[in-house]
Short mmCIF file of C-alpha atoms and ligand atoms in Angstrom, two decimals:
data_model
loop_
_atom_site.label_atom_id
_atom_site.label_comp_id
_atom_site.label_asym_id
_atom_site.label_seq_id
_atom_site.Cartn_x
_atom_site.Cartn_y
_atom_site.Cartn_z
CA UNK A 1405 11.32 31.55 -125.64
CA UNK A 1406 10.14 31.02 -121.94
CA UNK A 1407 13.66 30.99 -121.39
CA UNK A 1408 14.14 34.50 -121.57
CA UNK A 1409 11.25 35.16 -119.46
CA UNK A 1410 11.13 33.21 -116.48
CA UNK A 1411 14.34 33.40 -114.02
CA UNK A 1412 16.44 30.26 -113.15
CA UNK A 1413 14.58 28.02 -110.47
CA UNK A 1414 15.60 28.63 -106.55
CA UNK A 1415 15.78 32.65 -108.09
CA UNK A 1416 14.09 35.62 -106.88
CA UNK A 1417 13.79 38.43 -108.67
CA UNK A 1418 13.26 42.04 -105.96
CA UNK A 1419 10.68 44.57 -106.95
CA UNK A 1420 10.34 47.87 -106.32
CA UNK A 1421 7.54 48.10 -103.57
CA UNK A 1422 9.61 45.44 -101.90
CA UNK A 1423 13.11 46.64 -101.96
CA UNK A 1424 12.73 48.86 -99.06
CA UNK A 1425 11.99 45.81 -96.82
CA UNK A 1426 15.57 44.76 -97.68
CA UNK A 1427 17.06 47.55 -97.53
CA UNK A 1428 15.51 48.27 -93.89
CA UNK A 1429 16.93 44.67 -92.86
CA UNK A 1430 20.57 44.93 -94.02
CA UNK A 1431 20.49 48.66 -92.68
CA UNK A 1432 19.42 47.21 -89.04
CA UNK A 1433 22.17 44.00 -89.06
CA UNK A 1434 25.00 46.59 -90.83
CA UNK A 1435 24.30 49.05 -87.86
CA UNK A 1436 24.24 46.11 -85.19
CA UNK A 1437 27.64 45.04 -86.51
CA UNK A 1438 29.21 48.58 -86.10
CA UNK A 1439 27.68 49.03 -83.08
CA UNK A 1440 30.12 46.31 -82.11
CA UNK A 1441 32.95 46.84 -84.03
CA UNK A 1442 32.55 45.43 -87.22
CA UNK A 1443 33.62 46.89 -90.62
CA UNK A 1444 32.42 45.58 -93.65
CA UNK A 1445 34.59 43.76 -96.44
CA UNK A 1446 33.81 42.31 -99.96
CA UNK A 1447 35.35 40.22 -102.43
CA UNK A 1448 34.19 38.57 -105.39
CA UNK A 1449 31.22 36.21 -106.13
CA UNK A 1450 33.74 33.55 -107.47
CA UNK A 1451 36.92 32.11 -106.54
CA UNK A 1452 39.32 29.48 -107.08
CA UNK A 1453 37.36 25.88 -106.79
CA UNK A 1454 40.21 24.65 -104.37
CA UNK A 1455 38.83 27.42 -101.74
CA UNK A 1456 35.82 25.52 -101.18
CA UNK A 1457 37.16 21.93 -101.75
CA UNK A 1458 40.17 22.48 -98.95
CA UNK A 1459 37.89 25.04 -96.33
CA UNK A 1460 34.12 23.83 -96.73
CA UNK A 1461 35.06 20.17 -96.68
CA UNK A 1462 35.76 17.42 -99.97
CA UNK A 1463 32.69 15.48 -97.81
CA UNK A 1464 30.37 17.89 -96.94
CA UNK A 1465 26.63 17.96 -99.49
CA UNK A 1466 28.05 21.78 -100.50
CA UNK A 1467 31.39 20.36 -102.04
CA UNK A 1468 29.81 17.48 -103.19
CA UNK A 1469 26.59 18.03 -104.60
CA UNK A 1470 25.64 21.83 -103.75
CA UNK A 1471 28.40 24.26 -105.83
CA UNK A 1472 27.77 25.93 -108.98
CA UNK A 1473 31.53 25.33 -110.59
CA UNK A 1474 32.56 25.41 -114.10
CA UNK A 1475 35.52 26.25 -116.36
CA UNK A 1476 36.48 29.81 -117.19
CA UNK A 1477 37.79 30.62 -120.68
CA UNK A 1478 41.15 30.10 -119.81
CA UNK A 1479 40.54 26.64 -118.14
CA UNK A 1480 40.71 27.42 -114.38
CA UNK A 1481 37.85 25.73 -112.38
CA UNK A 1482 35.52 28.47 -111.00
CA UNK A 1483 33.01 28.38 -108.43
CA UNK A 1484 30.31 30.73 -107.62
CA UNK A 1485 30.77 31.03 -103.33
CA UNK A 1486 28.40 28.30 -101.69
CA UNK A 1487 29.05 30.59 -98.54
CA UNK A 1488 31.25 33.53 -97.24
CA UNK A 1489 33.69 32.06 -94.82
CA UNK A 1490 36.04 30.73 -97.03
CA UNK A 1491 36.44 33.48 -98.93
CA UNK A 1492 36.75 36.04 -95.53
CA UNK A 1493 39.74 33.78 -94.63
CA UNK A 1494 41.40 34.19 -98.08
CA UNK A 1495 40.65 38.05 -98.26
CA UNK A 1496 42.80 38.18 -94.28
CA UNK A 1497 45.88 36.10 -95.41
CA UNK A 1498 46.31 37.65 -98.84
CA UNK A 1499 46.09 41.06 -97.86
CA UNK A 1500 48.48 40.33 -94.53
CA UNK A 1501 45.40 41.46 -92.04
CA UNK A 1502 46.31 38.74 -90.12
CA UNK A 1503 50.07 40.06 -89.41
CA UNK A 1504 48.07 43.69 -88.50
CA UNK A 1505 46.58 44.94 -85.27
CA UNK A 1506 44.53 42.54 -84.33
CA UNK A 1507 41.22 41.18 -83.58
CA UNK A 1508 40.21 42.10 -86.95
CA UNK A 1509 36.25 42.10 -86.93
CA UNK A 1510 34.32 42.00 -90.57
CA UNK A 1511 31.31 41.68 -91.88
CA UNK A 1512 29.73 40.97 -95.45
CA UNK A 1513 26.29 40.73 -96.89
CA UNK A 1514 26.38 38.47 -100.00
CA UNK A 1515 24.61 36.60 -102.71
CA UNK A 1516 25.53 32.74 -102.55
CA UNK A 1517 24.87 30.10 -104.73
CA UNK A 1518 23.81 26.18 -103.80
CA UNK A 1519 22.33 23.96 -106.32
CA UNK A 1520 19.82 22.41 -103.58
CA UNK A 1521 16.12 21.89 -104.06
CA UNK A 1522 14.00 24.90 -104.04
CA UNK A 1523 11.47 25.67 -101.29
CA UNK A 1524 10.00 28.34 -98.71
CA UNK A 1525 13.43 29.34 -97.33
CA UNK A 1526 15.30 27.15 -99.32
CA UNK A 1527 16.96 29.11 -102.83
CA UNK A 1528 19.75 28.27 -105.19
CA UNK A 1529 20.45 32.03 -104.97
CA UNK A 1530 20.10 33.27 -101.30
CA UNK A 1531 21.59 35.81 -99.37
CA UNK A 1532 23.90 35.60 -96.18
CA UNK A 1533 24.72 38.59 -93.54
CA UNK A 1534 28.07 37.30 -92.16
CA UNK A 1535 30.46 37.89 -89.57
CA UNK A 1536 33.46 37.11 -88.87
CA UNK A 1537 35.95 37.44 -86.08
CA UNK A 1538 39.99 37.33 -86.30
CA UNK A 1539 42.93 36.60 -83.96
CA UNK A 1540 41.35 35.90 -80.30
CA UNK A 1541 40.95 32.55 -78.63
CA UNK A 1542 39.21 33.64 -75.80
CA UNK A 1543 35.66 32.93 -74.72
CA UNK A 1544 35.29 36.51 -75.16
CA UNK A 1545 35.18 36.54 -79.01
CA UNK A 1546 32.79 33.29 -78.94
CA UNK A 1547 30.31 35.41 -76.53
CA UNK A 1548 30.83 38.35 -78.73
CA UNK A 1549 29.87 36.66 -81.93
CA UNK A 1550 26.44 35.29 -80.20
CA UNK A 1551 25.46 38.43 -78.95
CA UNK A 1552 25.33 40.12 -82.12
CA UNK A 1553 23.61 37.54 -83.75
CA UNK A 1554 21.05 37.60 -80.70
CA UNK A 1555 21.06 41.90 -81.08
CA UNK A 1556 20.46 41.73 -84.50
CA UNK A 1557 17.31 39.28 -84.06
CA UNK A 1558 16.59 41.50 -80.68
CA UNK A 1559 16.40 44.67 -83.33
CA UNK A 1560 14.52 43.41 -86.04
CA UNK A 1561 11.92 42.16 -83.21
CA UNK A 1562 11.57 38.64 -84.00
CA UNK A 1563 9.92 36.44 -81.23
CA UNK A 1564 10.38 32.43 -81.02
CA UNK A 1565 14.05 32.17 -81.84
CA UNK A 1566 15.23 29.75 -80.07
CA UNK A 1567 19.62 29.49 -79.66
CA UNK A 1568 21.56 26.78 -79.32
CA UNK A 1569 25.18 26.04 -78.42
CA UNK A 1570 27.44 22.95 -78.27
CA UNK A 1571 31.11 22.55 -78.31
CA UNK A 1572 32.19 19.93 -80.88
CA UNK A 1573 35.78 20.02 -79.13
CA UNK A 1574 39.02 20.21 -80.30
CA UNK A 1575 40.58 17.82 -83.21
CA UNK A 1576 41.74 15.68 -80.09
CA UNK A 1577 38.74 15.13 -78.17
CA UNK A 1578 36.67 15.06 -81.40
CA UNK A 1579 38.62 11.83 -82.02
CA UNK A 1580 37.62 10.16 -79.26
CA UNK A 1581 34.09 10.76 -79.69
CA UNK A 1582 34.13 10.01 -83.72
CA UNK A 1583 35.31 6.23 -82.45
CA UNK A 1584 32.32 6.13 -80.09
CA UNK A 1585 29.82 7.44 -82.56
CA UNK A 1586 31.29 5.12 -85.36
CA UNK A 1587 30.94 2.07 -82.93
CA UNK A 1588 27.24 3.40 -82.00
CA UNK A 1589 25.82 3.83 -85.66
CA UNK A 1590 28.04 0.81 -86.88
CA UNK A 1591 25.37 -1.41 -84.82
CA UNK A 1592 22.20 -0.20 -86.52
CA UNK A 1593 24.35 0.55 -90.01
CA UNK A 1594 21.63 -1.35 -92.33
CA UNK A 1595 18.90 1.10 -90.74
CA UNK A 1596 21.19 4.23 -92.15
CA UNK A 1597 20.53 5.92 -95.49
CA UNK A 1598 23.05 5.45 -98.13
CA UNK A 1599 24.76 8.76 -98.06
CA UNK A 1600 25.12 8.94 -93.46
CA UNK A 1601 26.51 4.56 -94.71
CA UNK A 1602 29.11 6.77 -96.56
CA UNK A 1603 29.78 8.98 -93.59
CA UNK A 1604 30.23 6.45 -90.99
CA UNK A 1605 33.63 6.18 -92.82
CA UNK A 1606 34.17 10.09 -94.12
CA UNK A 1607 32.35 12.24 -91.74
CA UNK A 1608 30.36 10.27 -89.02
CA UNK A 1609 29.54 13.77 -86.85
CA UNK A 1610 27.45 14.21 -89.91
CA UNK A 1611 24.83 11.43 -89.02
CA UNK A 1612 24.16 13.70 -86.46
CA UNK A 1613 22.59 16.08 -88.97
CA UNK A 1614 20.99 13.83 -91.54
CA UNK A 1615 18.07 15.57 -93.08
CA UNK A 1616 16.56 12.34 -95.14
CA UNK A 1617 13.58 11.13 -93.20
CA UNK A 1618 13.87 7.69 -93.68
CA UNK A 1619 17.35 7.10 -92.09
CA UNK A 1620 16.59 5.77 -88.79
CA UNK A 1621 20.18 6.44 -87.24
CA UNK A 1622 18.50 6.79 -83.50
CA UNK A 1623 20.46 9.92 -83.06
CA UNK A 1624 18.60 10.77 -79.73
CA UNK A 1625 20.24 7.56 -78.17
CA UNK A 1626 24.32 8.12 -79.89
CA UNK A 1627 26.91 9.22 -77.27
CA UNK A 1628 26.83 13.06 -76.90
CA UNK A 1629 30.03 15.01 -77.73
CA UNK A 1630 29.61 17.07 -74.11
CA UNK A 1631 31.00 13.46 -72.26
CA UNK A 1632 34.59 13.55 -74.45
CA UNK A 1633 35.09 17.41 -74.02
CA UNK A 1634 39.11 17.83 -72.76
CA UNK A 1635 39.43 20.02 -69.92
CA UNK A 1636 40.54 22.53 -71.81
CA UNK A 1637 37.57 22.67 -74.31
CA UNK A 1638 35.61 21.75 -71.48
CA UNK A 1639 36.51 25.08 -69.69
CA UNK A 1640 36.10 26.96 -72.63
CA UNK A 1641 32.82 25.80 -72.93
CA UNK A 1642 31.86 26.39 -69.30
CA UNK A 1643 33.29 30.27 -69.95
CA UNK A 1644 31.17 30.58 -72.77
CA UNK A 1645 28.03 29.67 -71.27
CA UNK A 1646 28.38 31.38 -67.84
CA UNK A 1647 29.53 34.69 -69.82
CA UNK A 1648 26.47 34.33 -71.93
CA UNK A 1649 24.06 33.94 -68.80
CA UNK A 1650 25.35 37.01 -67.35
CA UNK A 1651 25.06 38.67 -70.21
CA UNK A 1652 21.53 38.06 -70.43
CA UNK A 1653 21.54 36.14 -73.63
CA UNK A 1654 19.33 33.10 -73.16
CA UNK A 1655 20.72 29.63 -74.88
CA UNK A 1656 19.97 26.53 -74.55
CA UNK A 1657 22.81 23.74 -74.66
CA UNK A 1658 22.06 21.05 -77.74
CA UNK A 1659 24.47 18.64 -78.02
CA UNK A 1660 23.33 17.40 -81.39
CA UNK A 1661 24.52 20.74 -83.08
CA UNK A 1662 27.32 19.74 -85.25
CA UNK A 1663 27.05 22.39 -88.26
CA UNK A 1664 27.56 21.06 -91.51
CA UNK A 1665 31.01 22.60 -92.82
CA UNK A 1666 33.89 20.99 -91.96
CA UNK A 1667 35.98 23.57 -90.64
CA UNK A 1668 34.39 24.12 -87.01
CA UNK A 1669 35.74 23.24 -83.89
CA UNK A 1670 35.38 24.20 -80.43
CA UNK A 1671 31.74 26.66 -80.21
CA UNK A 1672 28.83 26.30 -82.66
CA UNK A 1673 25.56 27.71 -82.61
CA UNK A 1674 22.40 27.87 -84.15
CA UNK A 1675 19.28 30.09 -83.70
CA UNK A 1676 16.14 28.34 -85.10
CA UNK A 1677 12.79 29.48 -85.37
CA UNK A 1678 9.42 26.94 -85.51
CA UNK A 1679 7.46 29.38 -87.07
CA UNK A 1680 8.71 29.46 -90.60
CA UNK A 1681 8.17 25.79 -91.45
CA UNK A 1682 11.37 23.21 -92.30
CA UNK A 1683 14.02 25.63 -92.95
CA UNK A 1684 13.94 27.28 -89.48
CA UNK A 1685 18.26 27.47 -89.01
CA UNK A 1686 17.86 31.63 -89.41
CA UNK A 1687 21.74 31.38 -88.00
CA UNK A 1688 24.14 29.18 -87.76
CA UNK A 1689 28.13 29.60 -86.91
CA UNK A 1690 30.72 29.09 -84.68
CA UNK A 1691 34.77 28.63 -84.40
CA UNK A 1692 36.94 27.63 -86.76
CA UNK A 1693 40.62 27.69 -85.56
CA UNK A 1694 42.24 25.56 -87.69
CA UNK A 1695 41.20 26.55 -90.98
CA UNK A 1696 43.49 29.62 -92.04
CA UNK A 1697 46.43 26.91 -91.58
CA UNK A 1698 44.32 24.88 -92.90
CA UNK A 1699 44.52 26.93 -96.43
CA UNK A 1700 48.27 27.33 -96.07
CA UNK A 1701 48.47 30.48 -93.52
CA UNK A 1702 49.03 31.47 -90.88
CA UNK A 1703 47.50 30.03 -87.57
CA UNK A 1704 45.19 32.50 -86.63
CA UNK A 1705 41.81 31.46 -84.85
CA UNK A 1706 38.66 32.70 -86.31
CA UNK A 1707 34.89 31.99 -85.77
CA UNK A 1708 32.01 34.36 -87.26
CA UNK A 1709 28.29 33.26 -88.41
CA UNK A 1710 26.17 33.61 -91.48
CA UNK A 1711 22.40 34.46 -91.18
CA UNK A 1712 20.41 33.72 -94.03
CA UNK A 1713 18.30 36.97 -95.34
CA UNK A 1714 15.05 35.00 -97.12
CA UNK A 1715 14.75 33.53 -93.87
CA UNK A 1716 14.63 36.22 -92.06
CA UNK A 1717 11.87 38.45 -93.75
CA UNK A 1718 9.70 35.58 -94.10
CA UNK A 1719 9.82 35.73 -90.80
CA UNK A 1720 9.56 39.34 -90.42
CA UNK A 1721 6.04 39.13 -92.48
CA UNK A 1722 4.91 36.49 -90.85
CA UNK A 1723 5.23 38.24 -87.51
CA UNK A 1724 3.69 41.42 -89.09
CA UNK A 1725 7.05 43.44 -88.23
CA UNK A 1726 7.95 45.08 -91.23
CA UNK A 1727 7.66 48.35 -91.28
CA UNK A 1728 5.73 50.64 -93.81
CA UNK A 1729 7.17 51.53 -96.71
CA UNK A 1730 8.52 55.63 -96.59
CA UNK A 1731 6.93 56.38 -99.63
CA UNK A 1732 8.55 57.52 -102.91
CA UNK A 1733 7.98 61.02 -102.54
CA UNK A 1734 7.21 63.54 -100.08
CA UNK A 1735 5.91 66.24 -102.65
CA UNK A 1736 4.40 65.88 -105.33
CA UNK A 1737 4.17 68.22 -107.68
CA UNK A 1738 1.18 68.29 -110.13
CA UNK A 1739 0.25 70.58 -113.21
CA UNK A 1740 -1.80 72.04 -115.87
CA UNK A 1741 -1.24 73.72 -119.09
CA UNK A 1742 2.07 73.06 -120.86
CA UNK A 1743 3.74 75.93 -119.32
CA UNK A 1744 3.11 74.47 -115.45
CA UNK A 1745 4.29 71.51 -116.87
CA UNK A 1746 7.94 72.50 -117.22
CA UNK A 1747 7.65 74.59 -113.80
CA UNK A 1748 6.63 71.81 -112.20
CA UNK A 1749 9.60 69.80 -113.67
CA UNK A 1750 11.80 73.11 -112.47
CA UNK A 1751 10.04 73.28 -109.00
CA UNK A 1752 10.97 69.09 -108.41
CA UNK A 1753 14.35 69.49 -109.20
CA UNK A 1754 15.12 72.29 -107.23
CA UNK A 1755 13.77 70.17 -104.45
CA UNK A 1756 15.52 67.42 -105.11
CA UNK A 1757 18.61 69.45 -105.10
CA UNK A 1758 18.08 70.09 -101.60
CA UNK A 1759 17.41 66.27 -100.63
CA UNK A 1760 13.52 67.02 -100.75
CA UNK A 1761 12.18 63.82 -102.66
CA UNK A 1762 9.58 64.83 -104.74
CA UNK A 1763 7.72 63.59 -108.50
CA UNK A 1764 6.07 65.37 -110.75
CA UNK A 1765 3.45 64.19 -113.94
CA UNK A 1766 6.02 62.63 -116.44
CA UNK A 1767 3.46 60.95 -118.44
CA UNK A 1768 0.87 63.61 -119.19
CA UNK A 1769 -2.09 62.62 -116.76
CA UNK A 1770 -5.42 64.76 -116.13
CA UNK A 1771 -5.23 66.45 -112.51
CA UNK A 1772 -7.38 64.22 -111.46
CA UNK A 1773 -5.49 61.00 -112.66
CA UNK A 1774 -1.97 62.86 -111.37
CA UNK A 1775 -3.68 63.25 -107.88
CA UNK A 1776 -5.04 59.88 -107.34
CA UNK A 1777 -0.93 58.71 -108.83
CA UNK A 1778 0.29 61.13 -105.78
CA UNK A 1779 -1.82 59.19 -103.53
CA UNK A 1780 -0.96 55.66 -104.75
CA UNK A 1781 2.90 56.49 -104.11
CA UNK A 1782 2.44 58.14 -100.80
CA UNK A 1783 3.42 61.59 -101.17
CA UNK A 1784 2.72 63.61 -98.11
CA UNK A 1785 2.31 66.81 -99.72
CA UNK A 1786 0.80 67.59 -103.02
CA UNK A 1787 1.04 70.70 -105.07
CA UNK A 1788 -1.54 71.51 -108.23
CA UNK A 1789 0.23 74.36 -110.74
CA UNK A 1790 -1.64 75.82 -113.65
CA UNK A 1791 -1.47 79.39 -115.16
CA UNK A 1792 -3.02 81.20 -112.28
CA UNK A 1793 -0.17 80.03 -110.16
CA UNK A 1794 2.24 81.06 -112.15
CA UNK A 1795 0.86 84.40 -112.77
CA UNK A 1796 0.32 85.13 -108.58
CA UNK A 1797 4.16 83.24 -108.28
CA UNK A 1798 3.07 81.42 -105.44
CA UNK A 1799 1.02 77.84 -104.90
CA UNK A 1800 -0.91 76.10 -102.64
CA UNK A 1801 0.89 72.96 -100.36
CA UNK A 1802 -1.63 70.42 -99.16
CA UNK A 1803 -0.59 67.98 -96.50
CA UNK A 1804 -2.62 64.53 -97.77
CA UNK A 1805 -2.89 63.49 -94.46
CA UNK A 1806 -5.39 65.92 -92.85
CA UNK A 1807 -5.95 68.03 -95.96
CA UNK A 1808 -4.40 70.97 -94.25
CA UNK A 1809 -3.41 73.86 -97.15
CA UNK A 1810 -0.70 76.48 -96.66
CA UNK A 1811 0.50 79.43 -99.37
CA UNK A 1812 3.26 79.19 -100.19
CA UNK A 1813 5.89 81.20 -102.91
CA UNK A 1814 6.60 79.02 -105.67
CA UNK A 1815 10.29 80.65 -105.24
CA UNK A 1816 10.64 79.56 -101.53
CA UNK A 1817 8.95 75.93 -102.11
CA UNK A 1818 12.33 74.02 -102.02
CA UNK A 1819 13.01 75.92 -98.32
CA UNK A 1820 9.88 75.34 -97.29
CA UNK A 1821 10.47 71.55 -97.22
CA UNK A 1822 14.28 71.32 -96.63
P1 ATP B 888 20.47 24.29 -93.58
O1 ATP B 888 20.67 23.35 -92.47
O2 ATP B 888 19.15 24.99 -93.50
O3 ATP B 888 20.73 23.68 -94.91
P2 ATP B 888 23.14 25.26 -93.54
O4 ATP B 888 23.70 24.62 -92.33
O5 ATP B 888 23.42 24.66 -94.86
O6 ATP B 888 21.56 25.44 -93.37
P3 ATP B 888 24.86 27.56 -93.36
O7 ATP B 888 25.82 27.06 -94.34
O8 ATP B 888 25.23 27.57 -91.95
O9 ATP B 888 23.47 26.80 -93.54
O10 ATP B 888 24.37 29.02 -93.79
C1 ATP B 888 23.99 30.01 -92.84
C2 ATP B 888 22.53 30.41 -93.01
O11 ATP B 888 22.23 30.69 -94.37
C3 ATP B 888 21.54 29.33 -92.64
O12 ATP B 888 21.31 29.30 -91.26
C4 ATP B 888 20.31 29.74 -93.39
O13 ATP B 888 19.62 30.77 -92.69
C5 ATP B 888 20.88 30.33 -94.65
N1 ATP B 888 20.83 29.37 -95.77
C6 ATP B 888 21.65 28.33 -96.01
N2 ATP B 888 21.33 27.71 -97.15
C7 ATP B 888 20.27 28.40 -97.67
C8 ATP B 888 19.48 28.28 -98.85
N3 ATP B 888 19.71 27.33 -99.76
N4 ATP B 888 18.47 29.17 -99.05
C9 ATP B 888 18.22 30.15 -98.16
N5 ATP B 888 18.94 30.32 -97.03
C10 ATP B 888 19.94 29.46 -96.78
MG1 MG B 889 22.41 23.36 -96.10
#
């Protein structure tokens, strides 16, 4: 039986005090990302399995340990989306956006699903606000990209984020640097944990961003990808970073930032906070220019970044910046008698009608009871009708706040708040 009343573990369910904190969040990133361009897309909460296998990475923990896939009813394998990337780049080649005027700029926010060990910040179900960013190569896009991540933790107030940037090159200085990093860990392989043992030979950037706290890879002493930048990347980078200083968006360089999806190259970023414990990545992103070939397209660059949302209000309360709740009424409307009852279900509506949000006594409280209920759910006004009201037609509006009182005519009520 507990099984139909407890939610799956890594869940969360949102209640409704709460869902105004949301709300206020993915109102102040949605307006951040039209502020600079952005238009928001959606597409489904599954796809194809191959998506992630071929764009994510056959190596990466997602792919291999982290995706909730299974088989449909007509046999296809299924996969609820580990992340929102993947799915962006399908949604631009299948619709043609890539072939249209171009940069195309998007945004999403979206459940995702990773079967990973639950803990503060850490969910099977968690939420992403992503970005992404079509059909330009220049350091322009890359700069664009960070500053929105860096207004949208500017407008939501949060101190102690710390950003950093790396460039992880192209595929041809990347190879260069996998030799020397292979050659570096190969020396101290026995002092490795099984899985980064595994990714000497699959994925060795990886060992870079081992989480397990007993392999001893001495990452602080491995060659650092900056030394086996090409010119060209090399310039890129340089653009990026003296862009960003002008721009006033402080960064620091970390050359230990390798992300953990596959498809990157070139920029990646992460913004990090100390204060929330472990889990402190509130950002991460960066460019991935290979990867709508990659999936059989066309070759347009892309880069973008996914914030994760239960990151981000934990620490938005731990800061103390959330704001108060509004309040689920403004009036509210109490009564006496049976026939104030249904006037002051008549007067509420009416109000409503003209966007006033207001409540009346649905459940048949005393005054008293309906007063204290008005006070618990913030209403800024109250009203009290009973027969004498009805008989003089008109009723008097208390402001809760200073206990102010005003007449008013029960027929110009709704006006009086609209
Ligand atoms: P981490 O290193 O913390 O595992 P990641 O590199 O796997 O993060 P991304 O795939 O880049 O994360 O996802 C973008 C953002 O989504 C992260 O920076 C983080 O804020 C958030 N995020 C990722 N996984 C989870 C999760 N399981 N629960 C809550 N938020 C998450
Ligand atoms: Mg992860």
């Amino acid at each position: 039986m507990a099984l139909i009343t407890t939610a799956p573990r890594g869940t969360q369910d949102l209640l409704p005090e709460d869902s105004y904190k949301n709300q206020w969040l993915e109102n102040t990133l949605k307006q951040a990302a039209a502020d600079f361009g952005f238009s928001e897309i959606r597409f489904p909460t599954f796809e194809h399995t191959e998506l992630f296998n071929r764009s994510v990475g056959d190596t990466t923990d997602i792919v291999q340990k982290e995706m909730y896939t299974f088989e449909d009813k007509g046999g296809r394998s299924i996969t609820l989306r580990p992340e929102g990337t993947a799915s962006a780049v399908r949604l631009l080649l299948e619709n043609g956006l890539d072939k249209g005027l171009l940069p195309v700029k998007a945004y999403y926010l979206i459940p995702c699903f990773r079967y990973e060990k639950p803990q503060a910040g850490r969910m099977r179900e968690f939420h992403q606000f992503g970005v992404e960013f079509f059909g330009s190569a220049t350091p322009k896009a890359d700069c664009e990209i960070i500053a929105l991540a860096d207004e949208c933790i500017r407008r939501l107030g949060i101190k102690g984020i710390s950003l950093y940037i790396n460039s992880i090159g192209c595929p041809e200085c990347r190879a260069e640097y996998r030799k020397a990093l292979v050659e570096y860990f190969k020396k101290r392989e026995d002092k490795l944990c099984k899985l980064c043992r595994e990714r000497l030979n699959t994925n060795p950037l990886r060992v870079l961003d081992c989480k397990d706290p007993d392999c001893d890879g001495d990452v602080d002493g491995a060659p650092v990808i900056t030394d086996y930048l090409c010119d060209d990347c090399a310039a890129h980078f340089g653009q990026v970073k003296a862009l960003l200083t002008e721009s006033g968006v402080n960064f620091t360089v970390n050359p230990r930032i390798v992300r953990g999806l596959d498809y990157y190259n070139g920029i990646v970023f992460e913004f990090v906070s100390s204060d929330i414990g472990a889990q402190g990545t509130v950002c991460g992103g960066g460019r991935y220019d290979g990867l709508a070939a990659q999936m059989g397209g066309s070759p347009i660059c892309g880069l973008g970044f996914g914030m994760g949302l239960e990151r981000l209000l934990l620490l938005l309360e731990k800061q103390g910046l959330m704001p108060e709740s509004a309040g689920r009424a403004r009036v509210f409307i109490g009564s006496m008698g049976e026939k104030a009852e249904k006037e002051a279900f008549r007067l509420a509506l009416a109000l409503r009608r003209k966007g006033v949000a207001a409540e009346y006594d649905s459940v048949g409280r005393s005054v008293k009871a309906q007063m204290k209920y008005a006070d618990k759910i913030g209403a800024e006004y109250t009203v009290v009708l009973g027969d004498s009201e009805l008989e003089a037609g008109s009723c008097r509006v208390k402001r809760m706040s200073d206990g102010e009182t005003k007449d008013v005519a029960l027929g110009a009520l709704a006006d009086f708040f609209a």
